[in-house]
Coordinates of C-alpha atoms and ligand atoms in Angstrom, one line a residue:
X126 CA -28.2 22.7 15.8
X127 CA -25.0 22.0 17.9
X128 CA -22.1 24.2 17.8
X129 CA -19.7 23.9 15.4
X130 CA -16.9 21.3 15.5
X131 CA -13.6 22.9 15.0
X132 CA -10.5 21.5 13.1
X133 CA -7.0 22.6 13.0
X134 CA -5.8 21.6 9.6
X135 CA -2.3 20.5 9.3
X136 CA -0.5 20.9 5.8
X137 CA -2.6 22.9 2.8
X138 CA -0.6 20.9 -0.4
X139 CA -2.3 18.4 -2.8
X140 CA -4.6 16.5 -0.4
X141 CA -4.6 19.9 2.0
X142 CA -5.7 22.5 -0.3
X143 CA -8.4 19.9 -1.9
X144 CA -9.9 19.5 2.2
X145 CA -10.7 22.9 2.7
X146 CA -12.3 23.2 -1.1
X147 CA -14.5 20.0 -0.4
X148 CA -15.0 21.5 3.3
X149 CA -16.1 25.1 1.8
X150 CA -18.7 23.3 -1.4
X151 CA -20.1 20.9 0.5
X152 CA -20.8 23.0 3.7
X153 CA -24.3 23.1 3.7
X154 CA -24.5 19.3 3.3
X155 CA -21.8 18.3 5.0
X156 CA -23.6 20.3 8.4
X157 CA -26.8 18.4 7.7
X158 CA -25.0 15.3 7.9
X159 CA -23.1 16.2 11.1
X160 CA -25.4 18.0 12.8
X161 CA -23.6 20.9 13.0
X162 CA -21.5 23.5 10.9
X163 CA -17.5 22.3 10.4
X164 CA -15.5 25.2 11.2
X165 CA -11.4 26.0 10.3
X166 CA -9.4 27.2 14.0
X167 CA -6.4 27.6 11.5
X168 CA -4.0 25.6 8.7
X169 CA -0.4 25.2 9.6
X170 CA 1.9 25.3 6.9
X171 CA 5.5 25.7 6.1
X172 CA 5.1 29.0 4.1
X173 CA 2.1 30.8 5.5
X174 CA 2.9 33.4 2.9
X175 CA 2.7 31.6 0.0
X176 CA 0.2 32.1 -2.9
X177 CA -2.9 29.6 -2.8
X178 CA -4.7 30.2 -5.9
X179 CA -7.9 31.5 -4.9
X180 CA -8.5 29.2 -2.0
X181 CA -11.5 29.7 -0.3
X182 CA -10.1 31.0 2.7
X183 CA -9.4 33.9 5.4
X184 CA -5.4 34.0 4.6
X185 CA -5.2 35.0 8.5
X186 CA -6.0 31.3 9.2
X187 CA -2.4 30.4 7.9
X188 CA 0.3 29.7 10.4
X189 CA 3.6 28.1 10.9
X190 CA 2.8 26.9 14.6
X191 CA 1.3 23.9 14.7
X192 CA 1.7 22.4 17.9
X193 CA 0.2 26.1 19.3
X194 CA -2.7 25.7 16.9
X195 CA -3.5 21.5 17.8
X196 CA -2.8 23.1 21.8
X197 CA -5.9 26.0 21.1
X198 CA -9.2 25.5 23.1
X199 CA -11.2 25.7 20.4
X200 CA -9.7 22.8 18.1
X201 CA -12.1 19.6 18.2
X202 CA -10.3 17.6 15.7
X203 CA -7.3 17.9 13.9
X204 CA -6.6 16.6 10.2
X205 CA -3.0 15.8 9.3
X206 CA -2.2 16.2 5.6
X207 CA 1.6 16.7 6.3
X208 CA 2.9 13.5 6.3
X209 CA 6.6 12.3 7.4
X210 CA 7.3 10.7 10.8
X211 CA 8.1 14.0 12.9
X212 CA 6.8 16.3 13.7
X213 CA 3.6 15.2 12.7
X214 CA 4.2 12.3 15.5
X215 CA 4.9 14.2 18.0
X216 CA 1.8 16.4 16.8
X217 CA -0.8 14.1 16.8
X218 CA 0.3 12.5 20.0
X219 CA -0.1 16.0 21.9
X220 CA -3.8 16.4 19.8
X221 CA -4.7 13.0 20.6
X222 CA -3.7 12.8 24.4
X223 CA -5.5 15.7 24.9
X224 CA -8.6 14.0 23.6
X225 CA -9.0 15.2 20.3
X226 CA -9.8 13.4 17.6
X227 CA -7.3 12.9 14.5
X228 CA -7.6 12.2 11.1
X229 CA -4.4 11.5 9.1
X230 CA -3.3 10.2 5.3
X231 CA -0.2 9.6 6.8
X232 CA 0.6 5.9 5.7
X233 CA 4.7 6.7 6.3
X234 CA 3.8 7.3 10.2
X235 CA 0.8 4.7 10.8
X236 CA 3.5 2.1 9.6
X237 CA 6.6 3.1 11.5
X238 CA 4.8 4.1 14.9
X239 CA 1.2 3.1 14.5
X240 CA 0.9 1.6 18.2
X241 CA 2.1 5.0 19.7
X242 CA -0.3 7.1 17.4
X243 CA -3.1 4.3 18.8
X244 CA -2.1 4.2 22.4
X245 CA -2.1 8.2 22.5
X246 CA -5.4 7.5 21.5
X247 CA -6.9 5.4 24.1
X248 CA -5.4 7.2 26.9
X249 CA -6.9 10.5 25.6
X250 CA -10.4 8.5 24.9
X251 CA -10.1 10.1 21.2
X252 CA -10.7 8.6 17.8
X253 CA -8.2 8.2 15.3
X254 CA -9.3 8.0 12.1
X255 CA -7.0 7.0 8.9
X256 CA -9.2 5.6 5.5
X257 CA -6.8 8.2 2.9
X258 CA -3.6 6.3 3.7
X259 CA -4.5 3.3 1.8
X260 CA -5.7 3.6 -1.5
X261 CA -7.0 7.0 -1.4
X262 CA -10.4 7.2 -2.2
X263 CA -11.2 3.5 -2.0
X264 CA -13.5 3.1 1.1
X265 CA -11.2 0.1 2.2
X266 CA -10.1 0.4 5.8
X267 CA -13.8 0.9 7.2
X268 CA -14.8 -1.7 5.5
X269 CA -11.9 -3.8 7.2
X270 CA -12.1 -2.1 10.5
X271 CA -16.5 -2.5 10.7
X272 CA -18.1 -4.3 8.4
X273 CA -15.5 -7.6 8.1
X274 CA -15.2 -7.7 12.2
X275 CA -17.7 -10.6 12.1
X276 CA -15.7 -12.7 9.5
X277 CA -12.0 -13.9 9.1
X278 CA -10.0 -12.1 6.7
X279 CA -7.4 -15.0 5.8
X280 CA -5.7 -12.7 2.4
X281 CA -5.7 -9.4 1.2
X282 CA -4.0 -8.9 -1.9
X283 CA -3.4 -5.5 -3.6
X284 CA -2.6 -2.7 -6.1
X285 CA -1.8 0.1 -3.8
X286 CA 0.6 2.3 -5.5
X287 CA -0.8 4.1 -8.6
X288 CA 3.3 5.3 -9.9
X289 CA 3.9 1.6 -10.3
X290 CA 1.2 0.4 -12.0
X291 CA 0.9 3.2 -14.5
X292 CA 5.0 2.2 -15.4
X293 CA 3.9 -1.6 -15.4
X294 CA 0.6 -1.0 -17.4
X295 CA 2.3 1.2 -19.6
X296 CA 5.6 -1.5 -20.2
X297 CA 2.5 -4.3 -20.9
X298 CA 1.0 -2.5 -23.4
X299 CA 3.5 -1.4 -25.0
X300 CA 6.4 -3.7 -25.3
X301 CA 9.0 -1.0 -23.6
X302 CA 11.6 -1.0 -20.7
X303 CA 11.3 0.2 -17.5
X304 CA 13.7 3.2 -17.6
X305 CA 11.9 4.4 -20.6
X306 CA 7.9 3.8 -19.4
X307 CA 9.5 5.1 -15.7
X308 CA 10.3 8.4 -18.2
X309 CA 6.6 8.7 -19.6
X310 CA 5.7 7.9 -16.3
X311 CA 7.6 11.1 -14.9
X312 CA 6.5 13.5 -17.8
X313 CA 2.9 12.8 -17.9
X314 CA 2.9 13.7 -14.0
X315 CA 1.9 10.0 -12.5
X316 CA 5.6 9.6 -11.1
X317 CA 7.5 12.3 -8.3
X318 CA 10.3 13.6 -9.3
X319 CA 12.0 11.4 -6.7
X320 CA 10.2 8.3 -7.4
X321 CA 12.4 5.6 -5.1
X322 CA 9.5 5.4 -2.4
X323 CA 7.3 4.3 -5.4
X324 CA 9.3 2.3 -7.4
X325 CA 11.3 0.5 -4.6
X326 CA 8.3 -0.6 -3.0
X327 CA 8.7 1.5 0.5
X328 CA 4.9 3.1 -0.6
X329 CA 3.6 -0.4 -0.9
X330 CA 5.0 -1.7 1.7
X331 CA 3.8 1.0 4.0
X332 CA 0.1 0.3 3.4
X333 CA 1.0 -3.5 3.1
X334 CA 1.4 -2.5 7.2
X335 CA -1.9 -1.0 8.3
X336 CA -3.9 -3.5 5.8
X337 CA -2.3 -6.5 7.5
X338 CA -2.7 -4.6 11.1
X339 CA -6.6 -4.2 10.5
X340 CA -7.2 -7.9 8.4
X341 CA -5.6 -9.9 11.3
X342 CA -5.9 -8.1 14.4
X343 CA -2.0 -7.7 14.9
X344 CA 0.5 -5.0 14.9
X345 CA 2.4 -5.3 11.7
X346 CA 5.2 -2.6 10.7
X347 CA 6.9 -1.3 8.0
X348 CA 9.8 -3.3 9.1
X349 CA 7.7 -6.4 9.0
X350 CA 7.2 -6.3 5.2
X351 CA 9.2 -8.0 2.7
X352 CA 9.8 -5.4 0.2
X353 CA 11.1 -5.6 -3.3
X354 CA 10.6 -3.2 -6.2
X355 CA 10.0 -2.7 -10.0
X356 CA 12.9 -1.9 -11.0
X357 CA 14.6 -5.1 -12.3
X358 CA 11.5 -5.9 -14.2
X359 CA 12.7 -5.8 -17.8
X360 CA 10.7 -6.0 -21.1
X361 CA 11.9 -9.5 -21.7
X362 CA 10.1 -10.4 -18.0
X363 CA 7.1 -8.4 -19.8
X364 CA 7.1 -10.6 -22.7
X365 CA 7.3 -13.8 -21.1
X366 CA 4.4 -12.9 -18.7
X367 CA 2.7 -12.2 -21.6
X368 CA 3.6 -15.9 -23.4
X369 CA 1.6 -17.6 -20.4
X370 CA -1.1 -15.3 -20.5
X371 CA -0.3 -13.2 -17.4
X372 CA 0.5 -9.9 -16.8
X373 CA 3.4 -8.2 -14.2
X374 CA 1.7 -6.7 -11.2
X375 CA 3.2 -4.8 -7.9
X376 CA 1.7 -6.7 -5.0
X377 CA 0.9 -6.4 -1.8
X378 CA 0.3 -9.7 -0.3
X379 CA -1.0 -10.1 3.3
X380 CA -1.8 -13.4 4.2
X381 CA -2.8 -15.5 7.6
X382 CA -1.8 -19.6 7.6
X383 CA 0.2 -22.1 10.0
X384 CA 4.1 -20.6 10.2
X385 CA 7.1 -23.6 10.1
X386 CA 5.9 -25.2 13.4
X387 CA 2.3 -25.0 13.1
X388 CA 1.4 -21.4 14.8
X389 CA -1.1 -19.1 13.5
X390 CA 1.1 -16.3 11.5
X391 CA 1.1 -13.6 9.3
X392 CA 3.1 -12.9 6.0
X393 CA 3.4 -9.7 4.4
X394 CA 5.0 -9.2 1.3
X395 CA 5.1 -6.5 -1.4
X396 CA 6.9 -7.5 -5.0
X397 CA 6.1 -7.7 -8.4
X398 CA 4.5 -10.8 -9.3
X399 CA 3.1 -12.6 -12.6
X400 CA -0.6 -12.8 -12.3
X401 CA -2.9 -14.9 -14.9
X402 CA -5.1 -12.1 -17.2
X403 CA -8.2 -13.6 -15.7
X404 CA -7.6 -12.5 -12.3
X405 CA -9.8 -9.4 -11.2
X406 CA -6.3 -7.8 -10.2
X407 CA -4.9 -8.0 -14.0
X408 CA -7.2 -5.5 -15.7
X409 CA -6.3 -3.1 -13.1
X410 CA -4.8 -0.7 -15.6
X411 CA -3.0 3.1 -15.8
X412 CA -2.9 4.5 -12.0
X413 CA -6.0 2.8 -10.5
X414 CA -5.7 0.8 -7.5
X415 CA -7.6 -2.0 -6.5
X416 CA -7.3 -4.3 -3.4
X417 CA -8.9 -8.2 -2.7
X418 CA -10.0 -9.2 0.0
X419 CA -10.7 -13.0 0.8
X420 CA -12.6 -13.9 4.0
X421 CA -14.4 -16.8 5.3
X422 CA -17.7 -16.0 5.2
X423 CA -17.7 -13.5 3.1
X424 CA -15.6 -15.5 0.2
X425 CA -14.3 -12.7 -2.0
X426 CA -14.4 -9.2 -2.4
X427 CA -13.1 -6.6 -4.5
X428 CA -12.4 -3.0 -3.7
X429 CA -11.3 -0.5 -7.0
X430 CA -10.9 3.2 -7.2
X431 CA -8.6 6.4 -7.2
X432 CA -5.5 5.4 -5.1
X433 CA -3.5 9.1 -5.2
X434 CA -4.6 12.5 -6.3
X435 CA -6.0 15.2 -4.2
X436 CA -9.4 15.3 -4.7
X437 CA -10.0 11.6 -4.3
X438 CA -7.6 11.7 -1.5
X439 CA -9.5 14.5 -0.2
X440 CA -13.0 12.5 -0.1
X441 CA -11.7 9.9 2.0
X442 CA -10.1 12.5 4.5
X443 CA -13.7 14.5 4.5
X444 CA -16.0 11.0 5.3
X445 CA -13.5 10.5 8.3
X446 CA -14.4 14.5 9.6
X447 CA -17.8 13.6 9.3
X448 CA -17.2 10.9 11.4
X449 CA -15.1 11.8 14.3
X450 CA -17.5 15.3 14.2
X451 CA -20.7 13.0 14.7
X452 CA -18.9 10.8 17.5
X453 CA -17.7 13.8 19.0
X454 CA -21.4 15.8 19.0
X455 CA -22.8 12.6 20.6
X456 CA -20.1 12.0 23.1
X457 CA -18.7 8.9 21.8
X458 CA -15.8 7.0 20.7
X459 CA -15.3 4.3 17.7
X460 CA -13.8 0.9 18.8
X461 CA -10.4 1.3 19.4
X462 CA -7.8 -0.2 17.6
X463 CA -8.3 -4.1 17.5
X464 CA -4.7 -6.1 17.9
X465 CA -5.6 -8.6 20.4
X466 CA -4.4 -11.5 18.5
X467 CA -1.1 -10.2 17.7
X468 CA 0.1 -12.7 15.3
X469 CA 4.0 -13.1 15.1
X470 CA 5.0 -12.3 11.7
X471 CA 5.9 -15.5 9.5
X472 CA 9.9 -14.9 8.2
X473 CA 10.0 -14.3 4.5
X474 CA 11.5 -18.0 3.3
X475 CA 8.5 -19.8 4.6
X476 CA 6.3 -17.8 1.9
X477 CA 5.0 -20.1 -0.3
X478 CA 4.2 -19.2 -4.2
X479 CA 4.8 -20.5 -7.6
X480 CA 7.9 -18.9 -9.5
X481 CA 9.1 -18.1 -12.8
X482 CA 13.0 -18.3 -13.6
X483 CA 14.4 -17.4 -17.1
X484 CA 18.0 -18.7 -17.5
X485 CA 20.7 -19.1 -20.1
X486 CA 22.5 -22.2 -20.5
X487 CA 24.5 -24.5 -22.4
X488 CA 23.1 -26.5 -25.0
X489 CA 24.1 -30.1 -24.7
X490 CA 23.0 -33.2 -23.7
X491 CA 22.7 -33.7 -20.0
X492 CA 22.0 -30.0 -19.3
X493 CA 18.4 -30.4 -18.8
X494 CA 18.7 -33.3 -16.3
X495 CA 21.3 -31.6 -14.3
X496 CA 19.1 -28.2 -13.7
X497 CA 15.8 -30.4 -13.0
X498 CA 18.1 -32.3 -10.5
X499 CA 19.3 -28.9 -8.6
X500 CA 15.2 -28.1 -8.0
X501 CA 14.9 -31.7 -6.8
X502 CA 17.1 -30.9 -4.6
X503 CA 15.4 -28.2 -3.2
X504 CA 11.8 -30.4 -3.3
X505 CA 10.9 -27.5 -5.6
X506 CA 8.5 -29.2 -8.0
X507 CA 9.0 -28.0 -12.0
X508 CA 5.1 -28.0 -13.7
X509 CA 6.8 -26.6 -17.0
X510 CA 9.5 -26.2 -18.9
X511 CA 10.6 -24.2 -22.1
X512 CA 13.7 -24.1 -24.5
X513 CA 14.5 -22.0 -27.3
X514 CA 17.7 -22.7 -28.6
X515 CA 20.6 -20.5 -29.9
X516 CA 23.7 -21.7 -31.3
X517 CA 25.4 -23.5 -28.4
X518 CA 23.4 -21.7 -25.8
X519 CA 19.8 -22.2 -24.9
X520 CA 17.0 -20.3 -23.1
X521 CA 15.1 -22.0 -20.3
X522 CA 11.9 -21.0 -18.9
X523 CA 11.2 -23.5 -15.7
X524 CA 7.5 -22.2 -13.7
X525 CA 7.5 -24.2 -10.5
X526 CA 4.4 -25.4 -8.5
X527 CA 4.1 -24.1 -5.0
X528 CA 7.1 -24.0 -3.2
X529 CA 8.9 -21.9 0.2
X530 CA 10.7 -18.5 -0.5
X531 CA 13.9 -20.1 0.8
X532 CA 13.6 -23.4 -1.4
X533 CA 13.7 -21.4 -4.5
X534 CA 16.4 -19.2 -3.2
X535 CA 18.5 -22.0 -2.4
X536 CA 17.7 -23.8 -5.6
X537 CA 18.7 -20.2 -7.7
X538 CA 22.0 -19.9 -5.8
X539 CA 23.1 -23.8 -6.8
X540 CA 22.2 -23.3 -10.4
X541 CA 24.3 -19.8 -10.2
X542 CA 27.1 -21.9 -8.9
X543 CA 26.5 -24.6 -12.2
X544 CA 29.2 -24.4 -15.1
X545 CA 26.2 -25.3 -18.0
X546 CA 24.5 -22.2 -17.1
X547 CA 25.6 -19.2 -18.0
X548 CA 23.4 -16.5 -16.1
X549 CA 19.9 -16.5 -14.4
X550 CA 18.3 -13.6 -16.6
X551 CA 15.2 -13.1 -14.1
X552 CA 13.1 -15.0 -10.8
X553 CA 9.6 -14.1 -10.5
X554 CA 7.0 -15.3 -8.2
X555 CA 3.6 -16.1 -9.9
X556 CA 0.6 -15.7 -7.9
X557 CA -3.2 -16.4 -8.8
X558 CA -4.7 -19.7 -10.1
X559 CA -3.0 -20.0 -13.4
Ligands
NDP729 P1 2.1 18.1 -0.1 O1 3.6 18.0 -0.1 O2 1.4 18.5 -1.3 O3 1.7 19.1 1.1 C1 2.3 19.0 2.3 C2 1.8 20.2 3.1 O4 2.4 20.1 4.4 C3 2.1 21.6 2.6 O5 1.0 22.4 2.7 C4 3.3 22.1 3.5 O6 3.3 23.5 3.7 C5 2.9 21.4 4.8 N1 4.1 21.2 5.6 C6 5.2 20.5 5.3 N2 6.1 20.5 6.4 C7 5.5 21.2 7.3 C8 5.8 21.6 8.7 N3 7.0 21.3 9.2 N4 4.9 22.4 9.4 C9 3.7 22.7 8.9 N5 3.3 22.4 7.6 C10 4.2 21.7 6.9 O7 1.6 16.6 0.4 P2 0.3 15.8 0.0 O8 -0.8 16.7 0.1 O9 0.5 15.2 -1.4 O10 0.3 14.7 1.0 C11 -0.1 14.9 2.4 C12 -0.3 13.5 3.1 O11 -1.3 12.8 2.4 C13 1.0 12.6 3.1 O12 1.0 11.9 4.3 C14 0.7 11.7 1.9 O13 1.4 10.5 2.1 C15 -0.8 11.5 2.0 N6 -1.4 11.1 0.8 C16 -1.2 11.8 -0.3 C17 -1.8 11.4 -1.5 C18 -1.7 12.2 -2.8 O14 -2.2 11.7 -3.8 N7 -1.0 13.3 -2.7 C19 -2.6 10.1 -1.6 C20 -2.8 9.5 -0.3 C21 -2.2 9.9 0.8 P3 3.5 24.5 2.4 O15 2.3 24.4 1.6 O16 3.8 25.8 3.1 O17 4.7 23.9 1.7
HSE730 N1 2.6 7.7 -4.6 C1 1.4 7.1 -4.2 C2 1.0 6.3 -5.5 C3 0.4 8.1 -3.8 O1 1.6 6.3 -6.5 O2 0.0 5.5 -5.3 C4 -0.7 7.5 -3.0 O3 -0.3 7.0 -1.8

């Protein structure tokens, strides 16, 4: 038996506290699948003080110094269940310069900075390790970073944020807004008291980032992503999903195709979307995530699981350990980070979808020709329309065929500017074959 592997173990909260009781049950399995015993150094926390409800732990372990603890001779690997962009930057740079191995769940810092985090690593020959920060227990990323290196990944499309899709599951089933299902959402526990990085989309987009970085071979930021939110999605958009047989889904679309002037590209894009109830992604339900995968060998695959929580987080941190602790007892190193393509990223208006616009207008004749003639315009093909009339107004519902981002936008800002109609109650893009 080799001697143990030591971690330093940043952060003891939801994901943190989870780790060390995994690390603790599991230890006499998880040393027969290492090869050796996994051993604490010490946990840096904020408050080193603070009660931790029985955890299975020497409370001497706790301290507030981190960087000291990551410097310590005996740490092999440290594990990062902090997250935030500093310190725990400037933390795993130091552990990872120095050649020893991280793993992180930290999906804010991978997307802001991932190249530094990945540099540090090369040049201290260590491995970084990152499965938790997408999807949570989902085995996704290895699955994108090993087994799919023979194949080209040309689309990943996902449910990655488990707040959102409990308040859009939740508004589906039961006919109610989003301020109220957002409320249910907040009292059952399943949204932060704070919920803007969920329900704006910043969560998303974050894993939207390392996704598209692994599928194409490319460095693709946070800043990269087009990002919108759920909160303008109303019950009325619900219902009218519902009419066509679809369902309202936060997406995150990564995709690979030919940008304006031919070149290979990448688009990223998180937003809620209308997506047809037979698509594997519509029964997706409460706080489940699920991401697909479409490759060309492969055709298409599905991954489905526990996105958030912290023993599902937890599982996906401990199968990285066991990983960087077997590389590290046989002297090795995983392939480093792959980005040689380095795709540009393809700008936002060159996206091309179908869409869904509800509008009121003015109910006479000549009305109807004059709005089909603004999407002429724009070469934005209508495949249906639908009118309900009331009094002197009238509701139209116009689904496009495939057309750019910016050839809907500009057809939505001449209608604005139209006299006949009298507001544009909602745009939504529709994805999946419908
Ligand atoms: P928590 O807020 O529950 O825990 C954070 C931990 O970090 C606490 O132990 C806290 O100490 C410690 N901490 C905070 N600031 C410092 C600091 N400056 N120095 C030392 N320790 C510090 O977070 P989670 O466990 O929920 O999340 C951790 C990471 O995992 C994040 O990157 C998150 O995005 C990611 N993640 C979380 C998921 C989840 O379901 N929770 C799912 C997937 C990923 P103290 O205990 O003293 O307050
Ligand atoms: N807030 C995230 C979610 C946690 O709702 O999915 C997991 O990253």
């Amino acid at each position: 038996m080799d001697k143990p592997v030591r971690l330093a173990l940043l952060g003891c909260g939801t994901v943190g506290s989870e780790v060390l009781r995994l690390l603790h049950e599991q230890a006499t399995d998880l040393t027969a699948r290492v090869g050796a015993p996994i051993e604490i150094a010490g946990i840096a926390v904020r408050r080193p003080n603070r009660a931790r409800g029985g955890l299975p732990v020497d409370p001497a372990l706790f301290t507030t110094d981190a960087l000291g603890l990551i410097k310590r001779d005996d740490v092999d690997v440290v594990v990062e269940v902090v997250g935030g962009i500093e310190p725990a930057r400037g933390w795993l740079v130091e552990a990872l310069r120095g050649g020893k191995s991280v793993v992180t769940a930290n999906k804010a810092l991978l997307a802001e900075d991932g190249g530094t985090l990945h540099d540090a690593a090369a040049e201290g020959g260590a491995d970084l390790y990152y499965e938790a920060s997408v999807a949570g227990a989902i085995p996704l990323l290895r699955p994108l970073r090993e087994s799919l290196h023979g194949d080209s990944i040309t689309r990943v499309t996902g449910i990655v944020n488990g707040t959102t899709n409990f308040i859009l599951s939740g508004m589906d089933a039961t006919g109610a807004g989003f301020a109220e299902t957002l409320e249910q959402a907040t009292a059952l526990g399943y949204a932060e008291a704070d919920p803007t990085a969920d329900v704006e989309g910043f969560d998303a987009a974050a894993k939207a980032a390392i996704l598209a970085s692994l599928a194409f071979h490319s460095r693709v930021g946070a800043a990269d992503v087009h990002r919108e939110g759920i909160t303008e999605v109303s019950a009325a958009d619900m219902a009218s999903a519902q009419e066509m047989g679809c369902t309202i889904k936060l997406l995150c679309i990564a995709e690979r195709g030919p940008d304006a002037s031919g070149a290979e590209s990448v688009s990223v894009r998180v937003h809620p979307a209308m997506i047809p109830r037979s698509h594997p992604l519509a029964s997706v339900g409460d706080a489940f995530n699920a991401v697909f995968v479409e490759a060309v060998a492969a055709g298409q695959l599905m991954f489905y699981g526990r996105g958030a929580g912290g023993a599902p987080t937890a599982s996906a941190v401990l199968g990285d350990i066991v990983a960087v602790a077997r590389n590290r007892l046989a002297g090795v190193r995983s392939a480093s980070e792959s980005s040689y393509a380095a795709l540009p990223i393809r700008p936002m208006g060159e996206a091309v979808t179908r869409y869904h616009i509800s509008l009121d207008v003015a109910d006479r004749a000549g009305v109807l020709a004059a709005v089909a003639g603004v999407f002429a315009r724009h070469d934005v093909s209508i495949a249906t329309v639908r009118q309900s009339g009331r009094d002197t107004d009238a509701s139209l519902v116009i689904v496009t065929h495939r057309a750019p981002d910016a050839a809907l936008a500009a057809t939505v800002e001449e209608l604005r500017g139209l006299d006949i109609v009298r507001s544009i109650a909602s745009v939504l893009r529709v994805e999946g074959d419908h």
